[in-house]
Short mmCIF file of C-alpha atoms and ligand atoms in Angstrom, two decimals:
data_model
loop_
_atom_site.label_atom_id
_atom_site.label_comp_id
_atom_site.label_asym_id
_atom_site.label_seq_id
_atom_site.Cartn_x
_atom_site.Cartn_y
_atom_site.Cartn_z
CA MET A 233 33.56 32.59 -27.51
CA THR A 234 36.75 30.89 -26.35
CA ASP A 235 36.48 31.20 -22.56
CA PHE A 236 34.42 28.64 -20.62
CA ASP A 237 33.90 27.41 -17.08
CA ILE A 238 33.95 23.80 -18.22
CA ILE A 239 35.14 22.09 -21.40
CA ILE A 240 34.01 18.49 -21.87
CA VAL A 241 36.25 16.45 -24.18
CA GLY A 242 34.07 13.92 -26.03
CA GLY A 243 30.49 14.12 -27.29
CA GLY A 244 29.46 10.48 -26.76
CA ILE A 245 26.83 9.51 -24.21
CA ALA A 246 29.20 10.23 -21.29
CA GLY A 247 29.99 13.80 -22.34
CA ALA A 248 26.48 14.56 -23.61
CA SER A 249 24.67 13.33 -20.47
CA LEU A 250 27.03 15.11 -18.09
CA GLY A 251 26.83 18.28 -20.20
CA ALA A 252 23.01 18.15 -20.10
CA GLU A 253 23.10 18.10 -16.30
CA ILE A 254 25.36 21.16 -15.92
CA GLY A 255 24.69 23.29 -19.02
CA ASP A 256 22.40 25.71 -17.17
CA ARG A 257 24.78 26.29 -14.29
CA ARG A 258 28.16 26.76 -15.95
CA ARG A 259 29.32 28.15 -19.30
CA SER A 260 30.03 24.80 -20.89
CA LEU A 261 31.44 23.55 -24.18
CA ILE A 262 31.62 20.02 -25.56
CA ILE A 263 34.44 19.46 -28.01
CA GLU A 264 34.10 16.40 -30.24
CA ALA A 265 36.91 15.23 -32.51
CA GLU A 266 34.62 13.69 -35.13
CA GLU A 267 32.22 15.45 -37.49
CA GLN A 268 29.33 14.14 -35.41
CA CYS A 269 28.87 13.24 -31.76
CA GLY A 270 28.23 9.55 -31.11
CA PHE A 271 30.41 8.27 -33.96
CA HIS A 272 32.40 5.88 -31.75
CA SER A 273 31.21 3.55 -28.92
CA THR A 274 27.89 5.31 -28.37
CA GLY A 275 26.79 4.74 -31.95
CA ARG A 276 27.81 1.08 -31.96
CA SER A 277 26.24 -0.47 -28.88
CA ALA A 278 23.98 -3.50 -28.65
CA ALA A 279 21.41 -1.15 -27.13
CA PHE A 280 20.17 -3.13 -24.19
CA PHE A 281 19.44 -2.40 -20.56
CA LEU A 282 20.38 -5.31 -18.32
CA GLU A 283 20.46 -4.73 -14.60
CA SER A 284 22.54 -7.81 -13.77
CA TYR A 285 25.37 -6.71 -16.06
CA GLY A 286 28.68 -5.33 -14.77
CA GLY A 287 28.60 -6.43 -11.11
CA PRO A 288 26.88 -5.06 -8.00
CA GLU A 289 28.22 -1.46 -8.08
CA VAL A 290 27.36 -0.95 -11.73
CA ALA A 291 23.98 -2.61 -11.09
CA LYS A 292 23.18 0.19 -8.63
CA LEU A 293 23.82 2.85 -11.30
CA THR A 294 21.75 0.88 -13.80
CA ALA A 295 18.84 0.40 -11.39
CA ALA A 296 18.90 4.09 -10.45
CA SER A 297 18.68 4.99 -14.17
CA ARG A 298 15.65 2.86 -14.97
CA GLN A 299 12.87 5.26 -14.01
CA PHE A 300 14.40 8.11 -16.04
CA LEU A 301 14.94 5.90 -19.10
CA ASP A 302 11.45 4.45 -18.87
CA ALA A 303 9.49 7.65 -18.24
CA PRO A 304 11.69 10.74 -18.59
CA PRO A 305 10.34 14.22 -17.75
CA SER A 306 8.32 15.46 -20.75
CA VAL A 307 10.63 18.46 -21.19
CA PHE A 308 13.47 15.98 -21.83
CA SER A 309 11.51 13.65 -24.11
CA GLU A 310 7.86 12.99 -24.85
CA HIS A 311 8.45 9.25 -24.91
CA GLY A 312 10.46 6.73 -22.91
CA PHE A 313 13.60 5.03 -24.22
CA LEU A 314 13.00 1.44 -23.06
CA ARG A 315 11.17 -1.46 -24.69
CA THR A 316 10.99 -4.51 -22.46
CA ARG A 317 12.29 -7.74 -23.94
CA GLY A 318 13.58 -9.90 -21.05
CA ASP A 319 16.82 -11.88 -20.97
CA LEU A 320 17.33 -15.63 -20.86
CA HIS A 321 20.65 -16.61 -19.29
CA ILE A 322 20.77 -20.14 -20.71
CA THR A 323 23.00 -22.90 -19.33
CA PRO A 324 23.83 -26.57 -19.81
CA GLY A 325 24.69 -26.77 -16.09
CA GLU A 326 24.60 -24.39 -13.13
CA LEU A 327 22.40 -21.32 -13.18
CA PRO A 328 24.23 -17.99 -12.83
CA GLU A 329 23.98 -15.87 -9.69
CA LEU A 330 22.66 -12.36 -10.21
CA PRO A 331 23.47 -9.36 -7.99
CA ALA A 332 21.07 -9.06 -5.05
CA GLY A 333 17.66 -7.52 -5.65
CA ILE A 334 17.37 -8.26 -9.37
CA GLU A 335 14.11 -9.96 -10.29
CA SER A 336 14.54 -13.34 -12.00
CA ARG A 337 12.96 -16.78 -12.24
CA ILE A 338 14.09 -20.23 -13.33
CA VAL A 339 12.92 -21.44 -16.74
CA GLU A 340 12.98 -25.22 -17.27
CA ARG A 341 13.60 -26.91 -20.62
CA GLU A 342 9.95 -27.19 -21.68
CA GLU A 343 9.31 -23.48 -21.33
CA LEU A 344 12.71 -22.69 -22.84
CA GLU A 345 11.71 -24.57 -26.00
CA ARG A 346 8.60 -22.40 -26.23
CA LEU A 347 10.53 -19.17 -25.73
CA VAL A 348 13.37 -20.10 -28.10
CA PRO A 349 11.98 -22.63 -30.59
CA GLY A 350 14.76 -24.77 -32.06
CA ILE A 351 17.09 -24.40 -29.08
CA ARG A 352 19.53 -27.33 -28.98
CA PRO A 353 19.10 -30.04 -26.33
CA GLN A 354 22.23 -29.33 -24.26
CA TRP A 355 20.76 -26.03 -23.04
CA ARG A 356 18.83 -27.52 -20.17
CA ARG A 357 17.45 -24.46 -18.45
CA ALA A 358 17.77 -20.72 -17.98
CA LEU A 359 17.40 -17.87 -15.57
CA PHE A 360 14.93 -15.34 -16.96
CA GLU A 361 15.52 -11.67 -16.14
CA PRO A 362 12.24 -9.96 -17.10
CA GLY A 363 13.51 -6.38 -16.64
CA CYS A 364 15.91 -6.51 -19.61
CA ALA A 365 14.93 -3.95 -22.25
CA ASP A 366 16.09 -2.41 -25.52
CA ILE A 367 17.28 1.20 -25.25
CA ASP A 368 16.64 3.75 -27.98
CA VAL A 369 20.29 4.87 -27.87
CA ALA A 370 20.14 7.42 -30.69
CA GLY A 371 17.00 8.96 -29.16
CA LEU A 372 18.57 9.16 -25.70
CA HIS A 373 21.87 10.60 -26.94
CA SER A 374 20.18 13.26 -29.06
CA ALA A 375 17.81 14.16 -26.19
CA TYR A 376 20.87 14.77 -23.99
CA LEU A 377 22.56 16.92 -26.63
CA ARG A 378 19.30 18.84 -27.11
CA GLN A 379 18.97 19.49 -23.38
CA PHE A 380 22.60 20.61 -23.22
CA ARG A 381 22.02 23.15 -26.02
CA ARG A 382 18.69 24.29 -24.59
CA ARG A 383 20.39 25.00 -21.30
CA GLY A 384 22.99 27.17 -23.00
CA GLY A 385 25.74 24.65 -23.68
CA LYS A 386 27.82 24.92 -26.84
CA ILE A 387 29.05 22.05 -29.02
CA ARG A 388 32.01 22.12 -31.40
CA THR A 389 32.45 19.11 -33.68
CA SER A 390 35.58 18.37 -35.77
CA ALA A 391 37.40 19.79 -32.74
CA ARG A 392 40.09 17.44 -31.46
CA LEU A 393 42.01 18.41 -28.33
CA ARG A 394 45.70 18.29 -29.15
CA SER A 395 47.10 19.42 -25.79
CA ALA A 396 46.25 21.43 -22.70
CA LEU A 397 48.35 23.28 -20.14
CA ARG A 398 47.28 24.45 -16.69
CA ILE A 399 48.37 28.09 -16.29
CA ASN A 400 47.18 30.30 -13.40
CA ASP A 401 44.35 27.90 -12.45
CA ARG A 402 43.02 27.80 -16.00
CA TRP A 403 43.31 25.18 -18.71
CA ASN A 404 44.74 26.55 -21.95
CA VAL A 405 43.49 24.11 -24.56
CA GLN A 406 44.92 23.76 -28.03
CA LEU A 407 42.88 22.05 -30.74
CA GLU A 408 44.24 20.16 -33.75
CA ASP A 409 43.05 22.97 -36.04
CA GLY A 410 45.35 25.36 -34.19
CA SER A 411 42.65 27.28 -32.30
CA ASN A 412 42.80 27.88 -28.55
CA LEU A 413 40.23 27.68 -25.77
CA ILE A 414 40.29 28.44 -22.06
CA ALA A 415 38.41 26.78 -19.19
CA SER A 416 38.64 26.41 -15.42
CA ILE A 417 37.75 22.72 -15.57
CA LEU A 418 38.49 20.08 -18.19
CA VAL A 419 36.30 16.96 -18.24
CA ASN A 420 37.82 13.88 -19.82
CA ALA A 421 34.90 12.01 -21.45
CA ALA A 422 36.97 10.75 -24.36
CA GLY A 423 35.99 7.06 -24.19
CA ALA A 424 38.74 4.88 -25.68
CA TRP A 425 41.00 7.96 -25.87
CA ALA A 426 40.76 8.66 -22.12
CA ASP A 427 44.44 8.00 -21.46
CA THR A 428 45.53 9.75 -24.67
CA VAL A 429 43.69 12.89 -23.59
CA ALA A 430 45.10 12.70 -20.05
CA THR A 431 48.64 12.39 -21.41
CA ALA A 432 48.05 15.33 -23.76
CA CYS A 433 47.15 17.36 -20.65
CA SER A 434 50.24 16.14 -18.74
CA VAL A 435 47.96 14.21 -16.37
CA GLU A 436 48.98 10.72 -15.25
CA PRO A 437 46.89 8.17 -17.23
CA LEU A 438 44.75 5.59 -15.38
CA ALA A 439 45.37 2.58 -17.67
CA ILE A 440 41.92 2.78 -19.28
CA ALA A 441 41.98 -0.15 -21.71
CA PRO A 442 39.87 -0.14 -24.91
CA LYS A 443 38.60 -3.59 -25.93
CA ARG A 444 36.97 -4.38 -29.26
CA ARG A 445 33.56 -6.00 -29.39
CA THR A 446 32.01 -7.40 -32.58
CA MET A 447 28.33 -7.29 -33.56
CA VAL A 448 26.76 -9.16 -36.46
CA GLN A 449 23.29 -8.78 -37.94
CA LEU A 450 22.29 -12.21 -39.26
CA ARG A 451 19.39 -13.22 -41.45
CA VAL A 452 18.19 -16.71 -40.58
CA ARG A 453 15.58 -19.15 -41.89
CA ARG A 454 13.21 -18.73 -38.95
CA SER A 455 10.56 -16.06 -38.53
CA GLY A 456 8.85 -14.40 -35.57
CA LEU A 457 12.11 -13.27 -33.99
CA ARG A 458 11.50 -9.58 -33.43
CA ASP A 459 10.42 -9.97 -29.81
CA LEU A 460 12.75 -12.84 -28.95
CA PRO A 461 14.30 -12.29 -25.51
CA LEU A 462 17.97 -11.46 -25.29
CA VAL A 463 19.69 -14.87 -25.06
CA ASP A 464 23.10 -15.22 -23.45
CA ASP A 465 25.03 -18.00 -21.79
CA ALA A 466 26.03 -18.06 -18.17
CA ASP A 467 29.74 -18.33 -19.17
CA GLY A 468 29.59 -15.14 -21.26
CA THR A 469 30.61 -16.47 -24.68
CA PHE A 470 27.78 -15.02 -26.83
CA TYR A 471 24.52 -13.12 -26.83
CA PHE A 472 21.85 -12.54 -29.43
CA LYS A 473 18.48 -10.81 -29.61
CA GLY A 474 15.73 -10.49 -32.18
CA GLU A 475 15.99 -7.48 -34.44
CA GLY A 476 13.54 -8.01 -37.32
CA ASP A 477 11.12 -10.82 -38.11
CA ARG A 478 13.98 -12.98 -39.47
CA THR A 479 17.04 -11.11 -38.28
CA ILE A 480 19.03 -11.13 -35.07
CA TRP A 481 21.87 -9.15 -33.55
CA LEU A 482 24.62 -11.47 -32.38
CA SER A 483 27.90 -10.94 -30.55
CA PRO A 484 30.66 -13.46 -29.70
CA HIS A 485 31.12 -11.48 -26.48
CA ASP A 486 34.70 -10.74 -27.57
CA GLU A 487 36.96 -8.39 -25.68
CA ILE A 488 40.06 -7.84 -27.77
CA PRO A 489 42.62 -5.36 -26.41
CA THR A 490 43.34 -2.66 -28.97
CA ASP A 491 44.63 0.88 -29.35
CA PRO A 492 41.95 3.57 -29.57
CA CYS A 493 40.73 3.65 -33.18
CA ASP A 494 37.75 3.56 -35.53
CA ALA A 495 37.11 -0.11 -34.74
CA ALA A 496 36.13 -2.54 -37.50
CA PRO A 497 35.07 -6.19 -37.21
CA GLU A 498 37.54 -8.96 -38.10
CA GLU A 499 36.37 -11.89 -40.25
CA VAL A 500 37.55 -14.38 -37.64
CA ASP A 501 35.36 -12.84 -34.92
CA ILE A 502 32.33 -12.94 -37.20
CA ALA A 503 33.05 -16.63 -37.88
CA ILE A 504 33.39 -17.34 -34.15
CA ALA A 505 30.09 -15.57 -33.50
CA ILE A 506 28.26 -17.67 -36.10
CA ASP A 507 29.87 -20.90 -34.86
CA ARG A 508 28.72 -20.20 -31.30
CA PHE A 509 25.25 -19.23 -32.49
CA GLU A 510 24.88 -22.49 -34.42
CA ARG A 511 25.61 -24.41 -31.23
CA VAL A 512 22.62 -22.76 -29.59
CA VAL A 513 19.77 -23.00 -32.11
CA ASP A 514 19.07 -24.99 -35.28
CA TRP A 515 18.09 -21.93 -37.35
CA PRO A 516 19.90 -22.04 -40.73
CA VAL A 517 22.01 -18.91 -41.25
CA GLU A 518 21.18 -17.29 -44.60
CA ARG A 519 23.58 -14.36 -44.60
CA VAL A 520 25.44 -11.71 -42.66
CA GLU A 521 23.46 -8.56 -43.37
CA ARG A 522 25.95 -6.26 -41.67
CA SER A 523 28.61 -6.29 -39.02
CA TRP A 524 30.31 -3.64 -36.93
CA ALA A 525 32.62 -3.30 -33.97
CA GLY A 526 33.13 -0.80 -31.21
CA LEU A 527 35.40 -0.23 -28.25
CA ARG A 528 34.41 -0.84 -24.65
CA SER A 529 36.90 0.84 -22.33
CA PHE A 530 37.67 -0.41 -18.86
CA ALA A 531 39.61 0.80 -15.83
CA PRO A 532 41.80 -1.92 -14.25
CA ASP A 533 39.02 -2.83 -11.75
CA ARG A 534 36.30 -2.59 -14.45
CA LEU A 535 34.39 0.09 -12.56
CA PRO A 536 33.80 3.46 -14.25
CA VAL A 537 35.73 6.50 -13.05
CA TYR A 538 33.96 9.71 -11.98
CA GLY A 539 35.66 12.50 -10.10
CA PHE A 540 38.47 15.06 -9.96
CA ASP A 541 41.99 13.78 -10.38
CA PRO A 542 43.62 13.98 -6.93
CA ALA A 543 46.93 15.18 -8.42
CA ALA A 544 45.76 17.40 -11.31
CA PRO A 545 43.65 20.40 -10.24
CA GLY A 546 40.64 21.07 -12.46
CA PHE A 547 40.90 17.74 -14.31
CA PHE A 548 37.73 15.62 -14.02
CA TRP A 549 37.49 11.98 -15.14
CA CYS A 550 34.28 10.61 -16.71
CA VAL A 551 35.58 7.41 -18.28
CA GLY A 552 35.72 3.60 -18.19
CA GLN A 553 32.03 3.00 -18.95
CA GLY A 554 32.84 -0.44 -20.40
CA GLY A 555 29.74 -2.19 -21.74
CA PHE A 556 27.24 -0.31 -19.56
CA GLY A 557 27.72 3.35 -20.49
CA ILE A 558 24.29 3.77 -22.05
CA GLN A 559 22.18 2.01 -19.44
CA THR A 560 23.94 3.81 -16.56
CA SER A 561 24.08 7.26 -18.18
CA PRO A 562 21.18 8.98 -16.34
CA ALA A 563 22.39 8.11 -12.84
CA ALA A 564 26.08 8.39 -13.70
CA ALA A 565 25.58 11.88 -15.15
CA ARG A 566 23.62 13.06 -12.08
CA MET A 567 26.29 11.69 -9.74
CA ALA A 568 29.14 13.14 -11.81
CA ALA A 569 27.41 16.54 -12.02
CA ALA A 570 27.17 16.73 -8.21
CA LEU A 571 30.87 15.87 -7.89
CA LEU A 572 31.86 18.31 -10.61
CA LEU A 573 29.86 21.24 -9.18
CA ASP A 574 30.44 20.24 -5.54
CA GLU A 575 26.70 20.01 -4.88
CA GLU A 576 24.45 17.67 -2.92
CA PRO A 577 23.64 14.60 -5.01
CA ASP A 578 20.25 14.46 -6.66
CA SER A 579 17.68 12.07 -5.12
CA MET A 580 18.14 9.71 -8.10
CA VAL A 581 21.62 8.86 -6.83
CA ALA A 582 21.26 9.54 -3.11
CA ALA A 583 21.84 5.84 -2.32
CA ILE A 584 24.95 5.54 -4.49
CA ASP A 585 28.38 5.57 -2.92
CA ALA A 586 30.24 8.01 -5.20
CA PRO A 587 33.75 7.39 -3.70
CA VAL A 588 33.59 3.82 -5.12
CA PHE A 589 34.00 5.43 -8.56
CA SER A 590 36.62 8.04 -7.63
CA PRO A 591 39.97 8.17 -9.48
CA ALA A 592 41.55 8.49 -6.03
CA ARG A 593 41.20 4.71 -5.72
CA PHE A 594 44.18 4.38 -8.10
CA ALA A 595 46.43 6.84 -6.24
CA ILE A 596 49.51 5.13 -4.79
C1 FAD B 618 29.56 -3.51 -29.42
C2 FAD B 618 29.18 -2.76 -28.17
C3 FAD B 618 28.02 -3.08 -27.51
C4 FAD B 618 27.62 -2.35 -26.39
N1 FAD B 618 26.41 -2.62 -25.84
C5 FAD B 618 25.97 -1.86 -24.81
C6 FAD B 618 24.67 -2.06 -24.28
O1 FAD B 618 23.92 -2.92 -24.74
N2 FAD B 618 24.27 -1.27 -23.23
C7 FAD B 618 25.08 -0.29 -22.70
O2 FAD B 618 24.68 0.38 -21.75
N3 FAD B 618 26.32 -0.08 -23.20
C8 FAD B 618 26.77 -0.83 -24.24
N4 FAD B 618 28.01 -0.61 -24.75
C9 FAD B 618 28.90 0.36 -24.10
C10 FAD B 618 28.59 1.78 -24.47
O3 FAD B 618 28.42 1.90 -25.87
C11 FAD B 618 29.75 2.65 -23.97
O4 FAD B 618 29.96 2.44 -22.60
C12 FAD B 618 29.46 4.14 -24.17
O5 FAD B 618 29.04 4.40 -25.49
C13 FAD B 618 30.70 4.96 -23.85
O6 FAD B 618 30.39 6.29 -24.11
P1 FAD B 618 31.51 7.40 -24.17
O7 FAD B 618 30.85 8.70 -24.37
O8 FAD B 618 32.41 7.22 -22.99
O9 FAD B 618 32.41 6.99 -25.43
P2 FAD B 618 32.28 7.39 -26.96
O10 FAD B 618 30.90 7.25 -27.46
O11 FAD B 618 33.34 6.63 -27.71
O12 FAD B 618 32.61 8.93 -26.96
C14 FAD B 618 33.90 9.44 -26.73
C15 FAD B 618 34.12 10.54 -27.72
O13 FAD B 618 35.33 11.24 -27.40
C16 FAD B 618 35.83 11.75 -28.62
N5 FAD B 618 37.24 12.09 -28.46
C17 FAD B 618 38.28 11.26 -28.24
N6 FAD B 618 39.43 11.96 -28.16
C18 FAD B 618 39.11 13.26 -28.33
C19 FAD B 618 39.87 14.46 -28.37
N7 FAD B 618 41.21 14.46 -28.23
N8 FAD B 618 39.22 15.63 -28.58
C20 FAD B 618 37.86 15.66 -28.74
N9 FAD B 618 37.09 14.53 -28.72
C21 FAD B 618 37.71 13.36 -28.52
C22 FAD B 618 35.62 10.59 -29.59
O14 FAD B 618 35.64 11.02 -30.93
C23 FAD B 618 34.28 10.03 -29.14
O15 FAD B 618 33.22 10.51 -29.92
C24 FAD B 618 28.44 -1.31 -25.89
C25 FAD B 618 29.63 -0.99 -26.55
C26 FAD B 618 29.99 -1.69 -27.68
C27 FAD B 618 31.25 -1.30 -28.40
#
């Protein structure tokens, strides 16, 4: 089959979750450039759910997603995707302010020492956000792809969009392998390649900027870390969380502008991460067990973009999910599906102001 109602470009969490919401109502195809969906940002995340992250508008999408992630309908998954861990926003000075409505409490030094044994003296106190949780990202992503297929959606991997032309109200799509596809609507869910895909479709790009983030798995001489809360600083220069009994996941919270690519960690960023970590706790670092990097892609105002392009008929943006694309995916996909199919929004997102995320906000 080469003729579809909707072709979604990109099989990461953005494309998979949107596809799963519409697969039963339109003949839909996801095309993914790589051999497997989830190879890029989706497969490289730090896998946490943190309601305070990303500012008040993103917080609304995150909060609206919680119930689904925690206890999804059994037809979607027989188990939830969250495991509560809590987050300590530690500080040597002022406590951070969280968006309104997010549960938190102040933790003074004595309790902090109990929660993070070996924490250095300059970290005087913290704000504890109990709702922070780990997300089973691989489980969630594959559940979305499964639902998409079950509802009749098709997936083609190793299928990179080379170009697309709008002829007689239809997109004529050419793939890198030379084959052609046709669709009424093209959804751009290409992550770091969002602008590349737009340009290939002769659509004005939105200046979606990919930024590299480094992750390091460290083995340290301290045990009992598996359930350690996520620990970050109020200034946003690092975070780490327990992974195994003596291992942690650590990030220097870097945001290095880069071209879209298969991102890899740089030695210098790993060194910065370890240096910052050693200023927080006195746990001797034994070795770097592994490290990886991924791209977080942002629109100029750092809000995601969902909606039809005001100047390019049939071209729908689903991009700019920055560092919150996993935790917002249930609500974002429901909202985007309503916009895409011109339907009433689902109750999950009834309180969300969709125009805030529209690409029309960038129109001159
Ligand atoms: C280190 C790191 C930590 C993070 N931590 C968290 C976290 O804790 N919580 C959270 O919610 N989020 C987190 N994120 C952010 C989250 O991972 C992203 O927001 C999300 O994965 C973006 O999903 P996506 O589908 O837009 O992008 P991607 O997963 O990158 O998918 C886009 C896909 O489009 C495909 N593609 C590109 N061009 C074409 C083309 N021409 N034709 C066909 N296919 C194409 C690509 O191959 C790719 O697979 C983190 C990200 C990173 C890098």
